[in-house]
Short mmCIF file of C-alpha atoms and ligand atoms in Angstrom, two decimals:
data_model
loop_
_atom_site.label_atom_id
_atom_site.label_comp_id
_atom_site.label_asym_id
_atom_site.label_seq_id
_atom_site.Cartn_x
_atom_site.Cartn_y
_atom_site.Cartn_z
CA UNK A 137 25.63 0.50 -0.07
CA UNK A 138 22.92 1.47 -2.54
CA UNK A 139 21.28 4.85 -3.15
CA UNK A 140 17.55 4.29 -3.10
CA UNK A 141 14.73 6.73 -3.78
CA UNK A 142 11.34 6.07 -2.19
CA UNK A 143 8.35 8.08 -3.39
CA UNK A 144 5.50 8.22 -0.91
CA UNK A 145 8.20 7.83 1.72
CA UNK A 146 6.30 9.53 4.55
CA UNK A 147 3.23 7.33 4.04
CA UNK A 148 2.37 4.11 5.85
CA UNK A 149 4.26 1.64 3.65
CA UNK A 150 6.87 4.11 2.39
CA UNK A 151 8.00 5.12 5.88
CA UNK A 152 8.28 1.51 7.03
CA UNK A 153 10.37 0.80 3.93
CA UNK A 154 12.64 3.84 4.45
CA UNK A 155 13.32 2.80 8.06
CA UNK A 156 14.20 -0.77 7.03
CA UNK A 157 16.45 0.41 4.15
CA UNK A 158 18.28 2.84 6.46
CA UNK A 159 18.75 0.11 9.08
CA UNK A 160 20.28 -2.08 6.37
CA UNK A 161 22.92 0.59 5.61
CA UNK A 162 21.61 2.20 2.42
CA UNK A 163 21.45 5.84 1.36
CA UNK A 164 17.77 6.70 1.26
CA UNK A 165 16.12 9.66 -0.43
CA UNK A 166 12.52 9.99 0.67
CA UNK A 167 10.18 11.98 -1.58
CA UNK A 168 6.66 13.00 -0.59
CA UNK A 169 4.26 15.92 -0.94
CA UNK A 170 2.82 14.98 2.48
CA UNK A 171 -0.75 15.13 1.21
CA UNK A 172 -1.56 11.89 3.02
CA UNK A 173 1.90 11.05 4.40
CA UNK A 174 3.12 12.34 7.76
CA UNK A 175 6.57 13.59 8.74
CA UNK A 176 6.09 12.00 12.16
CA UNK A 177 6.38 8.61 10.41
CA UNK A 178 10.04 9.29 9.54
CA UNK A 179 10.96 11.24 12.68
CA UNK A 180 13.32 8.57 14.00
CA UNK A 181 15.46 8.54 10.82
CA UNK A 182 15.12 12.22 9.86
CA UNK A 183 18.57 13.13 11.22
CA UNK A 184 20.33 9.95 10.07
CA UNK A 185 23.36 10.89 7.92
CA UNK A 186 22.29 8.50 5.13
CA UNK A 187 18.74 9.82 4.98
CA UNK A 188 17.35 12.78 3.07
CA UNK A 189 13.78 14.02 2.79
CA UNK A 190 12.71 16.00 -0.29
CA UNK A 191 9.27 17.61 -0.23
CA UNK A 192 8.14 17.16 -3.80
CA UNK A 193 5.03 16.21 -5.77
CA UNK A 194 5.90 13.50 -8.31
CA UNK A 195 3.32 14.92 -10.73
CA UNK A 196 6.24 17.26 -11.51
CA UNK A 197 9.57 15.97 -12.88
CA UNK A 198 12.26 15.43 -10.25
CA UNK A 199 15.99 16.12 -10.58
CA UNK A 200 18.23 14.22 -8.18
CA UNK A 201 21.92 15.04 -7.77
CA UNK A 202 22.99 11.59 -6.47
CA UNK A 203 23.28 8.55 -8.77
CA UNK A 204 20.27 6.35 -8.04
CA UNK A 205 20.47 2.54 -7.98
CA UNK A 206 16.83 1.80 -7.17
CA UNK A 207 13.47 3.60 -7.08
CA UNK A 208 10.41 2.39 -5.17
CA UNK A 209 7.41 4.25 -6.61
CA UNK A 210 4.91 4.18 -3.77
CA UNK A 211 3.36 7.65 -3.88
CA UNK A 212 -0.43 7.74 -4.14
CA UNK A 213 -3.38 8.36 -1.84
CA UNK A 214 -4.41 4.78 -1.03
CA UNK A 215 -7.30 4.93 1.40
CA UNK A 216 -10.77 4.96 -0.17
CA UNK A 217 -11.95 8.05 1.78
CA UNK A 218 -8.90 9.97 0.48
CA UNK A 219 -9.09 8.96 -3.15
CA UNK A 220 -12.89 9.08 -3.29
CA UNK A 221 -12.93 12.53 -1.72
CA UNK A 222 -11.06 15.70 -2.60
CA UNK A 223 -8.03 13.76 -3.90
CA UNK A 224 -9.78 11.85 -6.70
CA UNK A 225 -8.35 13.77 -9.69
CA UNK A 226 -5.04 14.14 -7.88
CA UNK A 227 -4.98 10.35 -7.46
CA UNK A 228 -5.17 9.72 -11.22
CA UNK A 229 -2.53 12.40 -11.86
CA UNK A 230 -0.20 10.90 -9.24
CA UNK A 231 -0.59 7.41 -10.71
CA UNK A 232 -0.08 8.47 -14.32
CA UNK A 233 2.13 11.59 -14.32
CA UNK A 234 4.00 10.27 -11.30
CA UNK A 235 4.75 6.98 -13.07
CA UNK A 236 5.97 8.80 -16.20
CA UNK A 237 8.23 11.11 -14.19
CA UNK A 238 9.69 8.30 -12.12
CA UNK A 239 10.17 6.02 -15.14
CA UNK A 240 12.03 8.85 -16.91
CA UNK A 241 14.17 9.25 -13.80
CA UNK A 242 14.88 5.50 -13.69
CA UNK A 243 15.85 5.56 -17.37
CA UNK A 244 18.23 8.47 -16.82
CA UNK A 245 19.92 6.79 -13.86
CA UNK A 246 19.79 3.22 -15.23
CA UNK A 247 18.05 2.40 -11.95
CA UNK A 248 15.72 -0.51 -11.23
CA UNK A 249 12.22 0.80 -10.54
CA UNK A 250 9.52 -0.99 -8.56
CA UNK A 251 5.88 -0.01 -8.90
CA UNK A 252 3.54 -0.63 -5.99
CA UNK A 253 0.42 -1.59 -7.83
CA UNK A 254 -2.62 -2.94 -6.07
CA UNK A 255 -5.20 -5.69 -5.73
CA UNK A 256 -7.66 -2.93 -6.73
CA UNK A 257 -6.67 -3.50 -10.35
CA UNK A 258 -8.82 -6.67 -10.12
CA UNK A 259 -11.86 -4.54 -9.20
CA UNK A 260 -14.85 -6.69 -8.18
CA UNK A 261 -13.08 -10.01 -8.90
CA UNK A 262 -14.91 -12.78 -10.71
CA UNK A 263 -11.97 -15.14 -10.13
CA UNK A 264 -11.20 -16.15 -6.54
CA UNK A 265 -8.54 -16.21 -5.19
CA UNK A 266 -6.99 -13.68 -7.54
CA UNK A 267 -4.14 -14.85 -9.76
CA UNK A 268 -1.85 -12.46 -11.64
CA UNK A 269 -3.20 -13.60 -15.02
CA UNK A 270 -6.73 -12.46 -14.10
CA UNK A 271 -7.48 -9.21 -15.95
CA UNK A 272 -9.97 -7.81 -13.51
CA UNK A 273 -13.45 -6.37 -13.42
CA UNK A 274 -13.21 -2.62 -12.82
CA UNK A 275 -15.99 -0.07 -13.20
CA UNK A 276 -14.20 2.67 -15.19
CA UNK A 277 -16.62 5.42 -14.14
CA UNK A 278 -17.18 4.51 -10.50
CA UNK A 279 -15.93 6.23 -7.36
CA UNK A 280 -12.95 3.85 -7.06
CA UNK A 281 -11.91 4.26 -10.71
CA UNK A 282 -9.42 7.09 -10.11
CA UNK A 283 -7.35 4.68 -8.05
CA UNK A 284 -8.07 1.42 -9.89
CA UNK A 285 -7.70 2.78 -13.42
CA UNK A 286 -4.84 5.06 -12.38
CA UNK A 287 -2.91 2.07 -11.08
CA UNK A 288 -3.83 0.00 -14.15
CA UNK A 289 -2.52 2.76 -16.42
CA UNK A 290 0.67 2.97 -14.34
CA UNK A 291 1.20 -0.78 -14.90
CA UNK A 292 0.84 -0.32 -18.65
CA UNK A 293 3.32 2.57 -18.58
CA UNK A 294 5.81 0.43 -16.68
CA UNK A 295 5.59 -2.36 -19.25
CA UNK A 296 5.86 0.05 -22.20
CA UNK A 297 8.97 1.68 -20.69
CA UNK A 298 10.35 -1.81 -20.19
CA UNK A 299 9.58 -2.94 -23.76
CA UNK A 300 10.48 0.24 -25.62
CA UNK A 301 12.97 2.08 -23.37
CA UNK A 302 14.75 -0.87 -21.76
CA UNK A 303 13.90 0.22 -18.21
CA UNK A 304 14.45 -2.46 -15.55
CA UNK A 305 11.01 -2.73 -13.92
CA UNK A 306 9.36 -4.68 -11.11
CA UNK A 307 5.60 -4.59 -10.49
CA UNK A 308 3.93 -5.80 -7.30
CA UNK A 309 0.20 -5.87 -6.57
CA UNK A 310 -0.31 -5.17 -2.89
CA UNK A 311 -3.33 -6.56 -1.05
CA UNK A 312 -4.72 -5.03 2.15
CA UNK A 313 -1.90 -4.26 4.59
CA UNK A 314 -1.95 -2.92 8.14
CA UNK A 315 0.41 -2.06 10.98
CA UNK A 316 2.35 0.72 12.68
CA UNK A 317 2.55 4.12 10.91
CA UNK A 318 -0.99 3.89 9.55
CA UNK A 319 -2.72 7.22 9.95
CA UNK A 320 -5.43 6.89 12.62
CA UNK A 321 -7.67 8.89 10.27
CA UNK A 322 -6.78 6.79 7.23
CA UNK A 323 -10.40 5.62 7.10
CA UNK A 324 -9.62 2.01 6.32
CA UNK A 325 -11.14 -0.84 8.16
CA UNK A 326 -8.26 -1.87 10.45
CA UNK A 327 -7.45 1.66 11.58
CA UNK A 328 -11.13 2.58 11.96
CA UNK A 329 -12.08 -0.50 14.00
CA UNK A 330 -9.09 -0.30 16.35
CA UNK A 331 -9.38 3.45 16.92
CA UNK A 332 -13.15 3.21 17.37
CA UNK A 333 -12.71 0.45 19.94
CA UNK A 334 -9.91 2.30 21.77
CA UNK A 335 -11.98 5.48 22.00
CA UNK A 336 -15.28 3.78 22.93
CA UNK A 337 -17.02 4.76 19.68
CA UNK A 338 -19.35 2.54 17.65
CA UNK A 339 -17.63 0.07 15.30
CA UNK A 340 -18.87 0.94 11.80
CA UNK A 341 -19.39 -2.10 9.56
CA UNK A 342 -20.28 -1.06 6.02
CA UNK A 343 -22.85 -3.36 4.41
CA UNK A 344 -23.65 -6.68 6.11
CA UNK A 345 -20.02 -7.41 7.01
CA UNK A 346 -19.90 -10.59 4.92
CA UNK A 347 -17.47 -9.07 2.43
CA UNK A 348 -13.95 -10.47 2.83
CA UNK A 349 -10.43 -9.13 2.81
CA UNK A 350 -7.01 -10.70 3.41
CA UNK A 351 -4.82 -8.69 5.77
CA UNK A 352 -1.02 -8.64 5.63
CA UNK A 353 1.13 -7.27 8.46
CA UNK A 354 3.44 -4.51 7.29
CA UNK A 355 6.74 -6.23 8.21
CA UNK A 356 5.91 -9.19 5.95
CA UNK A 357 5.04 -6.79 3.14
CA UNK A 358 8.26 -4.77 3.42
CA UNK A 359 10.28 -8.00 3.35
CA UNK A 360 8.76 -9.08 0.03
CA UNK A 361 9.06 -5.61 -1.50
CA UNK A 362 12.82 -5.74 -0.92
CA UNK A 363 13.04 -9.32 -2.21
CA UNK A 364 11.20 -8.34 -5.37
CA UNK A 365 13.36 -5.26 -5.97
CA UNK A 366 16.49 -7.43 -5.71
CA UNK A 367 15.10 -10.38 -7.67
CA UNK A 368 16.80 -11.72 -10.79
CA UNK A 369 17.12 -9.21 -13.64
CA UNK A 370 14.32 -9.58 -16.14
CA UNK A 371 11.79 -10.83 -13.60
CA UNK A 372 9.23 -8.04 -13.93
CA UNK A 373 6.14 -9.44 -12.26
CA UNK A 374 3.36 -8.44 -11.88
CA UNK A 375 3.31 -10.39 -8.67
CA UNK A 376 0.65 -10.56 -5.96
CA UNK A 377 1.85 -9.80 -2.46
CA UNK A 378 -0.36 -10.15 0.58
CA UNK A 379 -1.50 -12.58 3.22
CA UNK A 380 -3.89 -15.25 1.87
CA UNK A 381 -5.69 -15.61 5.23
CA UNK A 382 -9.22 -14.43 4.36
CA UNK A 383 -11.63 -12.93 6.91
CA UNK A 384 -15.06 -11.35 6.75
CA UNK A 385 -15.25 -7.76 7.96
CA UNK A 386 -17.62 -8.98 10.69
CA UNK A 387 -14.97 -11.44 11.89
CA UNK A 388 -12.41 -8.64 11.96
CA UNK A 389 -14.75 -6.47 14.03
CA UNK A 390 -15.26 -9.32 16.51
CA UNK A 391 -11.51 -9.90 16.82
CA UNK A 392 -10.80 -6.23 17.44
CA UNK A 393 -13.58 -5.88 20.02
CA UNK A 394 -12.39 -9.02 21.82
CA UNK A 395 -8.80 -7.74 21.95
CA UNK A 396 -9.47 -4.12 22.89
CA UNK A 397 -12.43 -4.70 25.19
CA UNK A 398 -14.39 -1.60 26.16
CA UNK A 399 -17.98 -0.61 25.53
CA UNK A 400 -18.10 -0.17 21.73
CA UNK A 401 -21.08 -1.67 19.94
CA UNK A 402 -21.18 -2.69 16.30
CA UNK A 403 -23.38 -0.58 13.98
CA UNK A 404 -24.15 -1.25 10.32
CA UNK A 405 -23.88 1.50 7.68
CA UNK A 406 -24.38 1.65 3.92
CA UNK A 407 -21.84 -0.17 1.78
CA UNK A 408 -20.03 2.29 -0.54
CA UNK A 409 -20.58 1.59 -4.26
CA UNK A 410 -18.18 -0.75 -6.05
CA UNK A 411 -16.85 -2.09 -2.73
CA UNK A 412 -15.38 -5.51 -3.68
CA UNK A 413 -17.29 -8.49 -2.25
CA UNK A 414 -14.27 -10.72 -1.73
CA UNK A 415 -10.54 -10.51 -2.03
CA UNK A 416 -7.72 -13.00 -1.46
CA UNK A 417 -4.36 -13.21 -3.19
CA UNK A 418 -3.02 -16.34 -4.80
CA UNK A 419 0.65 -15.97 -3.78
CA UNK A 420 2.04 -19.05 -5.55
CA UNK A 421 4.25 -16.84 -7.73
CA UNK A 422 5.72 -14.96 -4.75
CA UNK A 423 6.38 -18.29 -3.01
CA UNK A 424 8.11 -19.91 -5.97
CA UNK A 425 10.01 -16.92 -7.41
CA UNK A 426 10.90 -15.08 -4.20
CA UNK A 427 10.75 -17.86 -1.59
CA UNK A 428 8.40 -15.63 0.42
CA UNK A 429 5.27 -16.13 2.39
CA UNK A 430 3.87 -14.07 5.25
CA UNK A 431 4.83 -15.08 8.79
CA UNK A 432 2.66 -12.85 10.98
CA UNK A 433 -0.83 -14.15 11.78
CA UNK A 434 -3.68 -11.64 11.93
CA UNK A 435 -4.08 -12.04 15.69
CA UNK A 436 -0.41 -11.27 16.35
CA UNK A 437 -0.34 -8.38 13.88
CA UNK A 438 -3.46 -6.88 15.41
CA UNK A 439 -1.82 -6.92 18.86
CA UNK A 440 1.15 -4.95 17.53
CA UNK A 441 -1.13 -2.57 15.65
CA UNK A 442 -3.35 -1.97 18.68
CA UNK A 443 -0.23 -1.12 20.73
CA UNK A 444 0.78 1.40 18.05
CA UNK A 445 -2.66 3.02 17.82
CA UNK A 446 -2.71 3.48 21.60
CA UNK A 447 0.11 6.01 21.02
CA UNK A 448 -1.90 7.81 18.33
CA UNK A 449 -5.43 7.74 19.68
CA UNK A 450 -5.47 11.40 20.71
CA UNK A 451 -5.32 12.24 16.96
CA UNK A 452 -8.28 10.08 15.97
CA UNK A 453 -11.37 11.97 14.84
CA UNK A 454 -14.82 10.40 14.84
CA UNK A 455 -15.64 8.59 11.57
CA UNK A 456 -18.22 10.66 9.68
N1 UDP B 601 -15.10 -1.03 6.02
C1 UDP B 601 -16.01 -1.11 7.06
N2 UDP B 601 -15.95 -0.16 8.04
C2 UDP B 601 -15.04 0.85 8.06
C3 UDP B 601 -14.12 0.92 6.98
C4 UDP B 601 -14.18 -0.04 5.98
O1 UDP B 601 -16.86 -2.01 7.12
O2 UDP B 601 -15.06 1.66 8.99
C5 UDP B 601 -15.17 -2.07 4.97
C6 UDP B 601 -15.14 -1.54 3.55
O3 UDP B 601 -16.44 -1.22 3.08
C7 UDP B 601 -14.53 -2.72 2.80
C8 UDP B 601 -13.57 -3.35 3.82
O4 UDP B 601 -14.00 -2.86 5.09
O5 UDP B 601 -15.52 -3.67 2.47
C9 UDP B 601 -12.14 -2.95 3.60
O6 UDP B 601 -12.10 -1.55 3.48
P1 UDP B 601 -10.75 -0.73 3.42
O7 UDP B 601 -11.13 0.69 3.17
O8 UDP B 601 -9.91 -1.03 4.61
O9 UDP B 601 -9.94 -1.33 2.18
P2 UDP B 601 -10.33 -1.66 0.68
O10 UDP B 601 -11.80 -1.37 0.46
O11 UDP B 601 -9.46 -0.78 -0.13
O12 UDP B 601 -10.04 -3.10 0.53
#
């Protein structure tokens, strides 16, 4: 039995990870300031004897009484409307100060620490599909920069703590992921399209809908996070994790409308600035080093996600 700390543990990915780690018999300490996370995501494990929730903002140092074996650093607003809105400065602080505080904690406990970095570090990619060696094309002063540059800086902190402080690090770059425990008001494309279709609202495609993304179902993602954390010592990554199936946003809208039915029509709105034109992970490294590849096809994952959002639809507010 390991003692594992998960920052961002009430968020979409963090809560799914906490539930899986509890089900596998670990002690789990979930840390979140609940800015974008939701306690309802961890309701079913809240009273489990091996589970503890600490309300804490990782921009501040954290003292933990138990001896930690592993830390998953997942805390950060991740949806563009959140980090481009009132949380922009907070996003950079969470990436940078949060990484420093959690790396110091890992050093103190001699714990392995995994950083959930992002495909956003590639910015508007000029190499397609994206390989880990690609250094990216980020606008440092754009509206996405707080997230992209924050996560890039966190990666550099992780590697400096590894080189100079001997901290055992793992870095994953997560591509678009969807599934149960997403906030209906997250503002991302999968949650928006499904909730719009379920509530009979217009489906909002930004731009012409020809931009692409590759969507990974959450269960596949959690599986590879755990594999990476427990991979051979010294294997640091960075490693791309995501589903290489690539779809245009228009195709996604058509799939959702076909599955949900109803009267929604598709409307086209302005594309936000710096919105990447295409994105697809090259997952060769994850396949060879971790023996992992995603199993859940988009169609199957969408069915499960639609079933989940049906339970949440009363909380969905109209997209502005
Ligand atoms: N998008 C869209 N309609 C929406 C929300 C998003 O067309 O209601 C587009 C968005 O402009 C982007 C793609 O869908 O091109 C994926 O957006 P999301 O916010 O889900 O993720 P990210 O931009 O971080 O990849």
